[in-house]
JSON list of C-alpha atoms in Angstrom, two decimals:
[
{"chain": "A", "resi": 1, "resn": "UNK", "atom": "CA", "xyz": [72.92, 111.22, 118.25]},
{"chain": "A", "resi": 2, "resn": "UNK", "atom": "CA", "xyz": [76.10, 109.69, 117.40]},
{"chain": "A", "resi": 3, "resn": "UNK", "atom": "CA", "xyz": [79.79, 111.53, 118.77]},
{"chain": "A", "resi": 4, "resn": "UNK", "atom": "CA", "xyz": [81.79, 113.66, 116.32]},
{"chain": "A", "resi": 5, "resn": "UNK", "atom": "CA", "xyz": [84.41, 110.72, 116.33]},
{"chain": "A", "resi": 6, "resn": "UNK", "atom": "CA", "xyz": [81.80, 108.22, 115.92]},
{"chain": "A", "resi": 7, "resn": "UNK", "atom": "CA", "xyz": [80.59, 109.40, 112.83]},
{"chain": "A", "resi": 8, "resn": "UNK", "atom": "CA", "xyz": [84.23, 110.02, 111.48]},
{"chain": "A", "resi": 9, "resn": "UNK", "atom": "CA", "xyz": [85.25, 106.35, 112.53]},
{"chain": "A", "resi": 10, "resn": "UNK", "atom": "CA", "xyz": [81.76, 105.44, 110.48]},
{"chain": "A", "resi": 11, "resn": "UNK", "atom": "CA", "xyz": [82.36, 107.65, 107.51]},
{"chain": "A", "resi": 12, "resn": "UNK", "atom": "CA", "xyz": [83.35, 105.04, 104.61]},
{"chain": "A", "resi": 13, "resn": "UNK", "atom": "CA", "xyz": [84.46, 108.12, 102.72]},
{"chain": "A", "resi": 14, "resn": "UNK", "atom": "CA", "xyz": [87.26, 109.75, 105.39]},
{"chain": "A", "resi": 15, "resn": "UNK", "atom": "CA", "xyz": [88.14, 105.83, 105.62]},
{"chain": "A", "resi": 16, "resn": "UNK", "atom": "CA", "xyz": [89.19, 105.38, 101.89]},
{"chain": "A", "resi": 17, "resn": "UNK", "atom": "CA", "xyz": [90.82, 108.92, 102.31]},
{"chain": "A", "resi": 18, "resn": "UNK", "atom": "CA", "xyz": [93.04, 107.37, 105.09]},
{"chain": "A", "resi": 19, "resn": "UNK", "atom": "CA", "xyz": [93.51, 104.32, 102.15]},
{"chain": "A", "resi": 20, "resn": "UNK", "atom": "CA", "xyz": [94.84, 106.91, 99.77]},
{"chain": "A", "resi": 21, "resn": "UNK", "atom": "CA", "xyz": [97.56, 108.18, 101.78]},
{"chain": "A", "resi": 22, "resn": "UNK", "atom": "CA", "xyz": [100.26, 105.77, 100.31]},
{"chain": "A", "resi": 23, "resn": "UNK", "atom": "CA", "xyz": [99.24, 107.08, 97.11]},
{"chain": "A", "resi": 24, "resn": "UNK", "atom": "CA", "xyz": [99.78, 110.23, 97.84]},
{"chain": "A", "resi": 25, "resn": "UNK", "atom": "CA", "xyz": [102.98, 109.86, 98.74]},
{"chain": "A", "resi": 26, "resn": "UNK", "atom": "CA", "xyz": [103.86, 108.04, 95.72]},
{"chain": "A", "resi": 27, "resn": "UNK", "atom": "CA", "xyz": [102.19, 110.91, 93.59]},
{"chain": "A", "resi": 28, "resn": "UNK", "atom": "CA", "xyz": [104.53, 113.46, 95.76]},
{"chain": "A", "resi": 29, "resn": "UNK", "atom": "CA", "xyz": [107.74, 111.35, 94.92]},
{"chain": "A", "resi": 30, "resn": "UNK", "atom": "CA", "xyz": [106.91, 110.85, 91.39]},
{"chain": "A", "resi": 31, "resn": "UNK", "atom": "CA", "xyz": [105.64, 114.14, 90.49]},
{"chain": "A", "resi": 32, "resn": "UNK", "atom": "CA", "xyz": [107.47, 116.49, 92.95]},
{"chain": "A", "resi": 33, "resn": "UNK", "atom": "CA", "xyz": [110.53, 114.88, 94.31]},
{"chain": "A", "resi": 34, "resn": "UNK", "atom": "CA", "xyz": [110.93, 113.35, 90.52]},
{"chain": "A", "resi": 35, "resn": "UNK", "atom": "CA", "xyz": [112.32, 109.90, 91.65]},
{"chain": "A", "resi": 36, "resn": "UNK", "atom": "CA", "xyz": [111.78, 107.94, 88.79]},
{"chain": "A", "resi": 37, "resn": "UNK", "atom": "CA", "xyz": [108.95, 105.75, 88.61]},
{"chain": "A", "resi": 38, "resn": "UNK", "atom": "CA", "xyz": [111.09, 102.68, 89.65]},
{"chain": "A", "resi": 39, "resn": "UNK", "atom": "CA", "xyz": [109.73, 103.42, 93.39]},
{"chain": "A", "resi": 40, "resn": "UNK", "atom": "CA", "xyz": [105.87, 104.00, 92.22]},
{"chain": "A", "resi": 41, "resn": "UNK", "atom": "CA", "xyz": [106.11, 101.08, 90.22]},
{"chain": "A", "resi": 42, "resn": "UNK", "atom": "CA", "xyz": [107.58, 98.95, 93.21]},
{"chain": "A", "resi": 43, "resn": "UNK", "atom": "CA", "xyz": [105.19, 100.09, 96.16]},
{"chain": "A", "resi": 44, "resn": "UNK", "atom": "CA", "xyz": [102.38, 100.51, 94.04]},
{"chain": "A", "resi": 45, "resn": "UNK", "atom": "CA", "xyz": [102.49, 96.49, 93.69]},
{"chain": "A", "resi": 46, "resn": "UNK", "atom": "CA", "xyz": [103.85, 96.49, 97.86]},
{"chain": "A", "resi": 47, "resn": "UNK", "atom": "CA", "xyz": [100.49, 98.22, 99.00]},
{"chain": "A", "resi": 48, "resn": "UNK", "atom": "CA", "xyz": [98.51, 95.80, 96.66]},
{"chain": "A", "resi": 49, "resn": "UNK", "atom": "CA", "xyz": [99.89, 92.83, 98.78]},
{"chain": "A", "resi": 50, "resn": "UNK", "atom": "CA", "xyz": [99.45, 94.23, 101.94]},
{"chain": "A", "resi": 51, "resn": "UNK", "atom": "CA", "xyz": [95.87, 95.52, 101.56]},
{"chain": "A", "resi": 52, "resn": "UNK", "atom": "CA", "xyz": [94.90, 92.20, 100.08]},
{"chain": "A", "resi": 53, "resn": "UNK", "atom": "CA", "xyz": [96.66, 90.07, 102.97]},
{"chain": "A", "resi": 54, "resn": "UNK", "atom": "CA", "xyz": [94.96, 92.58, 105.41]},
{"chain": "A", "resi": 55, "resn": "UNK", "atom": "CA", "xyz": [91.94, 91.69, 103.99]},
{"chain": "A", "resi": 56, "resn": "UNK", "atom": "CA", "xyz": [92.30, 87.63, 104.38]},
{"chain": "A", "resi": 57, "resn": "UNK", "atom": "CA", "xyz": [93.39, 88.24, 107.91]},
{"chain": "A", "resi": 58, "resn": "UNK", "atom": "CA", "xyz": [90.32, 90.05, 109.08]},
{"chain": "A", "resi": 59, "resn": "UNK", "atom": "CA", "xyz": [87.84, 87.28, 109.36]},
{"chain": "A", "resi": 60, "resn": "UNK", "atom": "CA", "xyz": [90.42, 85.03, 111.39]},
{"chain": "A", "resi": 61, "resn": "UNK", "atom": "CA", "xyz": [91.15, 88.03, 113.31]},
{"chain": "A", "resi": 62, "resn": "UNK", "atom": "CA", "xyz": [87.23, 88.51, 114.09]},
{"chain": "A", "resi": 63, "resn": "UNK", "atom": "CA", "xyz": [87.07, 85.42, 114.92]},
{"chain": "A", "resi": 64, "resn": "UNK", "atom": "CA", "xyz": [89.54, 85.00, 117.68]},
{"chain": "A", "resi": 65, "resn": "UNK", "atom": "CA", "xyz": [88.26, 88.07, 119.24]},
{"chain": "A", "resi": 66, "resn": "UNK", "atom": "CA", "xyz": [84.80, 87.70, 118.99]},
{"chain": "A", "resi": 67, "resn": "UNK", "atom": "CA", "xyz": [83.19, 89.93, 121.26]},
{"chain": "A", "resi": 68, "resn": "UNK", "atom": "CA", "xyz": [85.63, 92.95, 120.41]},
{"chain": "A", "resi": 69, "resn": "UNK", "atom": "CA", "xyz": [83.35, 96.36, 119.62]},
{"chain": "A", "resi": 70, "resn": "UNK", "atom": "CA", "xyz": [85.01, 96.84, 116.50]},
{"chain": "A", "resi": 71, "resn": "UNK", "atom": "CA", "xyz": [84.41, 93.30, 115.11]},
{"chain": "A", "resi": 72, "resn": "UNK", "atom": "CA", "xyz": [81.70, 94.71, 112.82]},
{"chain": "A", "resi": 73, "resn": "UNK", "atom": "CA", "xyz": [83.72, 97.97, 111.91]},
{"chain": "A", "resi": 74, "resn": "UNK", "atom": "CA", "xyz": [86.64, 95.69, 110.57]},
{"chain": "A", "resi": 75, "resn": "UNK", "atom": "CA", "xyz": [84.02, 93.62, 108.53]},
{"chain": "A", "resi": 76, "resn": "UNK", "atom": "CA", "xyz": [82.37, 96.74, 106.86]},
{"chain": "A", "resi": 77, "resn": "UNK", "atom": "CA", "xyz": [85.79, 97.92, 105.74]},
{"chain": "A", "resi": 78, "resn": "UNK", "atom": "CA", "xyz": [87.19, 94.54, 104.25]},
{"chain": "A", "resi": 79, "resn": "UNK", "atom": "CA", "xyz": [85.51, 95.26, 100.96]},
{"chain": "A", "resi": 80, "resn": "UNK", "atom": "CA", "xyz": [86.97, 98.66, 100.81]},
{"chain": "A", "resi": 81, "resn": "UNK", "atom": "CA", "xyz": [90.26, 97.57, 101.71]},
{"chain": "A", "resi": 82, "resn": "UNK", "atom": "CA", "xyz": [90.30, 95.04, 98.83]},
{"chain": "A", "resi": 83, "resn": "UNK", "atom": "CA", "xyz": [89.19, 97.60, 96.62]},
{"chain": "A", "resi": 84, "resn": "UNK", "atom": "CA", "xyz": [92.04, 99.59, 97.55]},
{"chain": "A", "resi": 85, "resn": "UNK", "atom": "CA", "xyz": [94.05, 96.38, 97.12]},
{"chain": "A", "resi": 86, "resn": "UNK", "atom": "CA", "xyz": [92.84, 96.12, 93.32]},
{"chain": "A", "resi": 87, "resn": "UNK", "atom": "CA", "xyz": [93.76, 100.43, 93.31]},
{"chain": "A", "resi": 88, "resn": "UNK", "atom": "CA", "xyz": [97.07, 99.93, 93.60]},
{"chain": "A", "resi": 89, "resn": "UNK", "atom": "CA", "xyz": [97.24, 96.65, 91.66]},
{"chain": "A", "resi": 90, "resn": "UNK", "atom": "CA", "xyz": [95.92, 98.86, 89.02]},
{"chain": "A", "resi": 91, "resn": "UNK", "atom": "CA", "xyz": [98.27, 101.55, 89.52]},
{"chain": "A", "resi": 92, "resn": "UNK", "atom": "CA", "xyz": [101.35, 99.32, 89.12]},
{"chain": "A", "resi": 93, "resn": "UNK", "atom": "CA", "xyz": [99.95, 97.89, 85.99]},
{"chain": "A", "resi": 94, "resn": "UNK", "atom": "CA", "xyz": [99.01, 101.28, 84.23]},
{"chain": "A", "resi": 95, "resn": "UNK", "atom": "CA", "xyz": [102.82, 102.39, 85.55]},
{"chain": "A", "resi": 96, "resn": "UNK", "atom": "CA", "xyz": [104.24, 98.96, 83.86]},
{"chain": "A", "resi": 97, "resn": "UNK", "atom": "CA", "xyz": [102.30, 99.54, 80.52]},
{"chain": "A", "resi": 98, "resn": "UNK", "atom": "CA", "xyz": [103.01, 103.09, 79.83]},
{"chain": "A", "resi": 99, "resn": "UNK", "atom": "CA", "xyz": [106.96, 101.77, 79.81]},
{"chain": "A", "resi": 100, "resn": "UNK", "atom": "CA", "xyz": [106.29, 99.68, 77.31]},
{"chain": "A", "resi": 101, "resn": "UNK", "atom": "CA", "xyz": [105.90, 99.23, 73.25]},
{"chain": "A", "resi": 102, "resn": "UNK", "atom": "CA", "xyz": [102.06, 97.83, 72.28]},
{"chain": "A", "resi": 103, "resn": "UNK", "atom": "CA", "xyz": [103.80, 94.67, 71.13]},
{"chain": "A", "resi": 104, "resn": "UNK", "atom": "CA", "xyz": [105.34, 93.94, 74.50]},
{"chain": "A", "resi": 105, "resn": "UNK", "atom": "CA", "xyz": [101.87, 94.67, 76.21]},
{"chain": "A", "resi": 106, "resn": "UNK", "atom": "CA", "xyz": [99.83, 92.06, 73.59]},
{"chain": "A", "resi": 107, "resn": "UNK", "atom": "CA", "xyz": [102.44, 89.29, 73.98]},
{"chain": "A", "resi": 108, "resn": "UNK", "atom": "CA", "xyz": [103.23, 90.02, 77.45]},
{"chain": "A", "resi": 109, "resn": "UNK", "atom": "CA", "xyz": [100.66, 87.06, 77.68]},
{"chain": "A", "resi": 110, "resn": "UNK", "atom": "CA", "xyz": [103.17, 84.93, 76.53]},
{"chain": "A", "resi": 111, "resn": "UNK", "atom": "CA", "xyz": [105.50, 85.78, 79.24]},
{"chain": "A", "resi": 112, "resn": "UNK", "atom": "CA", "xyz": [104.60, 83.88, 82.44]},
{"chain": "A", "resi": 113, "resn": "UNK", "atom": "CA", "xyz": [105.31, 86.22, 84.99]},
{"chain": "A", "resi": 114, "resn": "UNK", "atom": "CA", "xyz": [103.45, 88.59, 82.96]},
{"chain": "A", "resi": 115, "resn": "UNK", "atom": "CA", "xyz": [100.50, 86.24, 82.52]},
{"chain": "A", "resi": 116, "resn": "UNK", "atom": "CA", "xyz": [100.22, 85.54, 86.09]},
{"chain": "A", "resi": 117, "resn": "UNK", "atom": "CA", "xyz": [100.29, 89.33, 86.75]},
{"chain": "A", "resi": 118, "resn": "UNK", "atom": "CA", "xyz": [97.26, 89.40, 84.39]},
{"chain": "A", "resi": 119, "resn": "UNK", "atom": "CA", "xyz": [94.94, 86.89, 86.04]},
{"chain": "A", "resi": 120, "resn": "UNK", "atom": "CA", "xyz": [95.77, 88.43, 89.07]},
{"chain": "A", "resi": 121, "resn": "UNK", "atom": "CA", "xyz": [94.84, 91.63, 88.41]},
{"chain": "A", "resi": 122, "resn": "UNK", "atom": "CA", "xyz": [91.22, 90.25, 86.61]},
{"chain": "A", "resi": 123, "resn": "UNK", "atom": "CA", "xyz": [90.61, 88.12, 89.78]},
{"chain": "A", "resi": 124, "resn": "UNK", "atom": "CA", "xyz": [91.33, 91.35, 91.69]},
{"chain": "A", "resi": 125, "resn": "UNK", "atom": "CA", "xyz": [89.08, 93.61, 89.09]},
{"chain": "A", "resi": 126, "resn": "UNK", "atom": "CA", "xyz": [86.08, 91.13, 89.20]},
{"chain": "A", "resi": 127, "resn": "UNK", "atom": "CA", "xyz": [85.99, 91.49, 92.88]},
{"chain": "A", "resi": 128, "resn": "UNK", "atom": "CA", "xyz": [86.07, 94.99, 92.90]},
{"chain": "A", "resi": 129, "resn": "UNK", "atom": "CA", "xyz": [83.23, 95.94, 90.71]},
{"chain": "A", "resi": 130, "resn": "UNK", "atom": "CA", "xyz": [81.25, 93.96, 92.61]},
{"chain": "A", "resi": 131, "resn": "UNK", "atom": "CA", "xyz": [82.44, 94.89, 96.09]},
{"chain": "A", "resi": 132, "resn": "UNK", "atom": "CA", "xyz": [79.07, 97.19, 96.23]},
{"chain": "A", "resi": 133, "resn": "UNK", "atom": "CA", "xyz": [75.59, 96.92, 97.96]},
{"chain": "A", "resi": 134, "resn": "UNK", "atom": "CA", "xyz": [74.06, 96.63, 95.16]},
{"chain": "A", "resi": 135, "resn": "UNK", "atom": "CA", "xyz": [76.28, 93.64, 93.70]},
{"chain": "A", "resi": 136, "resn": "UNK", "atom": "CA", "xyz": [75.39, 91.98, 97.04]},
{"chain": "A", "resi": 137, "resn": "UNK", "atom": "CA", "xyz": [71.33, 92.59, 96.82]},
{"chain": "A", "resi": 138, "resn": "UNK", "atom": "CA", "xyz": [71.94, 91.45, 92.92]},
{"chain": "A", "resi": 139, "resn": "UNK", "atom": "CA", "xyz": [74.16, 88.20, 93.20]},
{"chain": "A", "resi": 140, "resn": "UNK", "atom": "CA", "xyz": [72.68, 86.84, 96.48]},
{"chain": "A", "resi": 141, "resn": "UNK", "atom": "CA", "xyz": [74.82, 83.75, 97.62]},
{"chain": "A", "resi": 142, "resn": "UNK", "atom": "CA", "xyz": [76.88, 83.99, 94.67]},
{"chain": "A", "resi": 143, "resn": "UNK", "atom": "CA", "xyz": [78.53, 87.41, 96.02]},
{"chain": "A", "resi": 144, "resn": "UNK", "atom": "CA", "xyz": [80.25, 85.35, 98.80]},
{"chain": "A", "resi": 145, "resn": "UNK", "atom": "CA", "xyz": [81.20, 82.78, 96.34]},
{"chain": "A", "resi": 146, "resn": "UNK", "atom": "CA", "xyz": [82.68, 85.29, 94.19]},
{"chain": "A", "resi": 147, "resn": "UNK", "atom": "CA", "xyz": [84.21, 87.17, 96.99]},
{"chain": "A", "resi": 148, "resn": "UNK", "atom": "CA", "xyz": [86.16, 83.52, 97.67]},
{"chain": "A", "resi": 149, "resn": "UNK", "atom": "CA", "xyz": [88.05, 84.45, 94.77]},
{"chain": "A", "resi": 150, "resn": "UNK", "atom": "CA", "xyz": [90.52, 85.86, 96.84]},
{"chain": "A", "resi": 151, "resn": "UNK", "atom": "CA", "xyz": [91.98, 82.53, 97.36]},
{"chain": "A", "resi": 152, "resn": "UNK", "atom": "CA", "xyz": [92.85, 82.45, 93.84]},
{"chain": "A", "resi": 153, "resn": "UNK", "atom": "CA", "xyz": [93.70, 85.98, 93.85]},
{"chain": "A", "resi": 154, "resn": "UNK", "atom": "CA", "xyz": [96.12, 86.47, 96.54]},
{"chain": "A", "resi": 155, "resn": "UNK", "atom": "CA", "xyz": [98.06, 83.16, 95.82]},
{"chain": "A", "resi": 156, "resn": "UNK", "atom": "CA", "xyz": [98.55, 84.20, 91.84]},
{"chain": "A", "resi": 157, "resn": "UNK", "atom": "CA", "xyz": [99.62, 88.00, 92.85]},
{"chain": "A", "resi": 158, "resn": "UNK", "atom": "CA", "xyz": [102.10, 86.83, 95.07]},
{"chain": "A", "resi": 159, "resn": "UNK", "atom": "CA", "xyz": [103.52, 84.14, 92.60]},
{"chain": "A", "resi": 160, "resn": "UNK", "atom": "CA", "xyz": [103.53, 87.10, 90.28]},
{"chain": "A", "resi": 161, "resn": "UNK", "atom": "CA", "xyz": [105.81, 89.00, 92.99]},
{"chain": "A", "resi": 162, "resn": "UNK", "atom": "CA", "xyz": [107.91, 85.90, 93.46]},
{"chain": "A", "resi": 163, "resn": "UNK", "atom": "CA", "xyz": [108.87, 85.42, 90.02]},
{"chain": "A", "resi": 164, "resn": "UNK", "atom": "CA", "xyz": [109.49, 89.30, 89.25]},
{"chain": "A", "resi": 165, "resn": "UNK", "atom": "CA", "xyz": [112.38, 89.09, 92.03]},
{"chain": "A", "resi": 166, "resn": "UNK", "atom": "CA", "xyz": [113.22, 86.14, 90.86]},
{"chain": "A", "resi": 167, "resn": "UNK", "atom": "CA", "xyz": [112.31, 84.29, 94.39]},
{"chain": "A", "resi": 168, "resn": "UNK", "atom": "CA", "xyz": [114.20, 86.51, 96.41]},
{"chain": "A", "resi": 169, "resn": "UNK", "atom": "CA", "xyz": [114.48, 84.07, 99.41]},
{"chain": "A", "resi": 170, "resn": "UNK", "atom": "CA", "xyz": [113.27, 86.88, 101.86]},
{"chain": "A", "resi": 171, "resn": "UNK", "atom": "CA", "xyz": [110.42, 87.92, 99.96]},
{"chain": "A", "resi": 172, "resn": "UNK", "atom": "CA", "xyz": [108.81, 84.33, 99.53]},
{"chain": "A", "resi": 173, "resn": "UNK", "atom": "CA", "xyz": [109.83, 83.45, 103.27]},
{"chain": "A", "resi": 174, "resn": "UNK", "atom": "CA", "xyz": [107.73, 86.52, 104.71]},
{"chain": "A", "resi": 175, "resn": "UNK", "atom": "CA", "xyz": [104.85, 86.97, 102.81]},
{"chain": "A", "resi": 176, "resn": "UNK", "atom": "CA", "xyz": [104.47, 83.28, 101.31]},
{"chain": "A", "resi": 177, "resn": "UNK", "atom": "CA", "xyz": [105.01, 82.45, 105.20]},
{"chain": "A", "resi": 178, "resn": "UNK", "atom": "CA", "xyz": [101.80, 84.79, 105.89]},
{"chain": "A", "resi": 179, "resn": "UNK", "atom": "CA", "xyz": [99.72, 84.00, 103.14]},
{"chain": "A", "resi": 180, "resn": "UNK", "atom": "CA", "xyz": [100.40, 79.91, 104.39]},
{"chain": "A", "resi": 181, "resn": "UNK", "atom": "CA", "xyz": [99.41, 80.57, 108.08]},
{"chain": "A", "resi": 182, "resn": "UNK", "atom": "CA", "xyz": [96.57, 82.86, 106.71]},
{"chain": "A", "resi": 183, "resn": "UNK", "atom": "CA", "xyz": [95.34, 79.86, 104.54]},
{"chain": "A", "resi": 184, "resn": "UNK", "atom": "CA", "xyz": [96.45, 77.59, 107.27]},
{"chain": "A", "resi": 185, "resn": "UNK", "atom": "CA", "xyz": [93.78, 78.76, 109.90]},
{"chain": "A", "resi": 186, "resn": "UNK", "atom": "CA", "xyz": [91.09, 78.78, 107.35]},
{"chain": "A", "resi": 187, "resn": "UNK", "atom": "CA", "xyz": [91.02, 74.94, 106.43]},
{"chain": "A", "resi": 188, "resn": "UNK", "atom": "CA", "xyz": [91.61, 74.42, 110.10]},
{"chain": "A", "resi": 189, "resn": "UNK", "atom": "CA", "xyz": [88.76, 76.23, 111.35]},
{"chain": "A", "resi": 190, "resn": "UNK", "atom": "CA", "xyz": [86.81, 74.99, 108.26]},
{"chain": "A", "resi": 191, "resn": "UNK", "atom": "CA", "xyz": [87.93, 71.65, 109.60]},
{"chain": "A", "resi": 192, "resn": "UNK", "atom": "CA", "xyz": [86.88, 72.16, 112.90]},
{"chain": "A", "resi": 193, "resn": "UNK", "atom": "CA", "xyz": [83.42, 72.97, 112.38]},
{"chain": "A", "resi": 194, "resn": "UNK", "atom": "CA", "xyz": [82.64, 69.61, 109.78]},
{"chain": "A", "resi": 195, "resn": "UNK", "atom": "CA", "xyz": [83.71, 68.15, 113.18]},
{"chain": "A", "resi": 196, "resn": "UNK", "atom": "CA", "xyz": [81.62, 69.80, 115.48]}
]
């Protein structure tokens, strides 16, 4: 019979719970401590990038340490992580279009940092709804091909980013510098094992 902390470590439930927490925070500062929605709208799109860099850095991390006990913990909780990503992708988005006038939402597609924001964000959303057993049982080897999306994804959302700030030096430096290495290690290990 599995330990009280065992089965909360396992339960997928108290782990998007633990997920939401930035969220409620932002909820508490928008709601309660009535800071304008400049900070929701900012963080909202923060915890987007984080989440979905933390989930491209879990399978290099895995890899290196390979006989770790949590190794198949972290892998079971990528999909909810990038579901969370998509969240709070979502959240900034609702925040941005509830500022504006329909006609700026239906040509914001004429906008390009708009435009990226919107392939983003359906990259993101087509990932999500399928981030479920049952998407995995349904599309067989095209789930993982799917799920590769990501590579699209993460580049586009952080263009998005980049061009909002107007490449802010510091921004593009740290998290363009992440998402590089995180890419980096992937065609090198892909690399290594055509060798092999």
């Amino acid at each position: 019979m599995k330990s009280f902390s065992e089965r909360m470590l396992g339960s997928i439930w108290l782990f998007y719970a633990f997920l939401t927490v930035p969220l409620v925070w932002l909820t508490y500062e928008f709601f309660i401590v009535q800071s304008g929605g400049g900070k929701l709208f900012r963080w909202s799109g923060v915890f987007c990038v984080w989440l979905m860099l933390g989930t491209l850095a879990i399978t290099p991390f895995v890899r290196m340490f390979r006989t770790a006990p949590w190794n198949r913990w972290l892998i079971v909780r990528r999909r909810h992580i990038g579901v969370a990503a998509f969240g709070y992708g979502l959240l900034h988005t609702v925040y941005w279009i509830q500022t504006k006038s329909l006609h700026d939402v239906l040509f914001s597609v004429f906008r390009p940092v708009a435009l990226i924001g919107w392939l983003a964000l359906a990259v993101l959303l087509a990932m999500a709804v399928t981030s479920n057993d049952w998407s995995v049982r349904r599309l067989g080897i095209r789930w993982k091909t799917l799920q590769r999306w990501i590579y699209i994804g993460a580049p586009l959302t952080l263009w998005h980013w980049f061009m909002a700030e107007e490449y802010r030096v510091k921004t593009i430096v740290i998290y363009g510098g992440v998402l590089v290495v995180l890419f980096g290690y992937r065609l090198w290990q892909r690399r290594s094992w055509n060798l092999e």
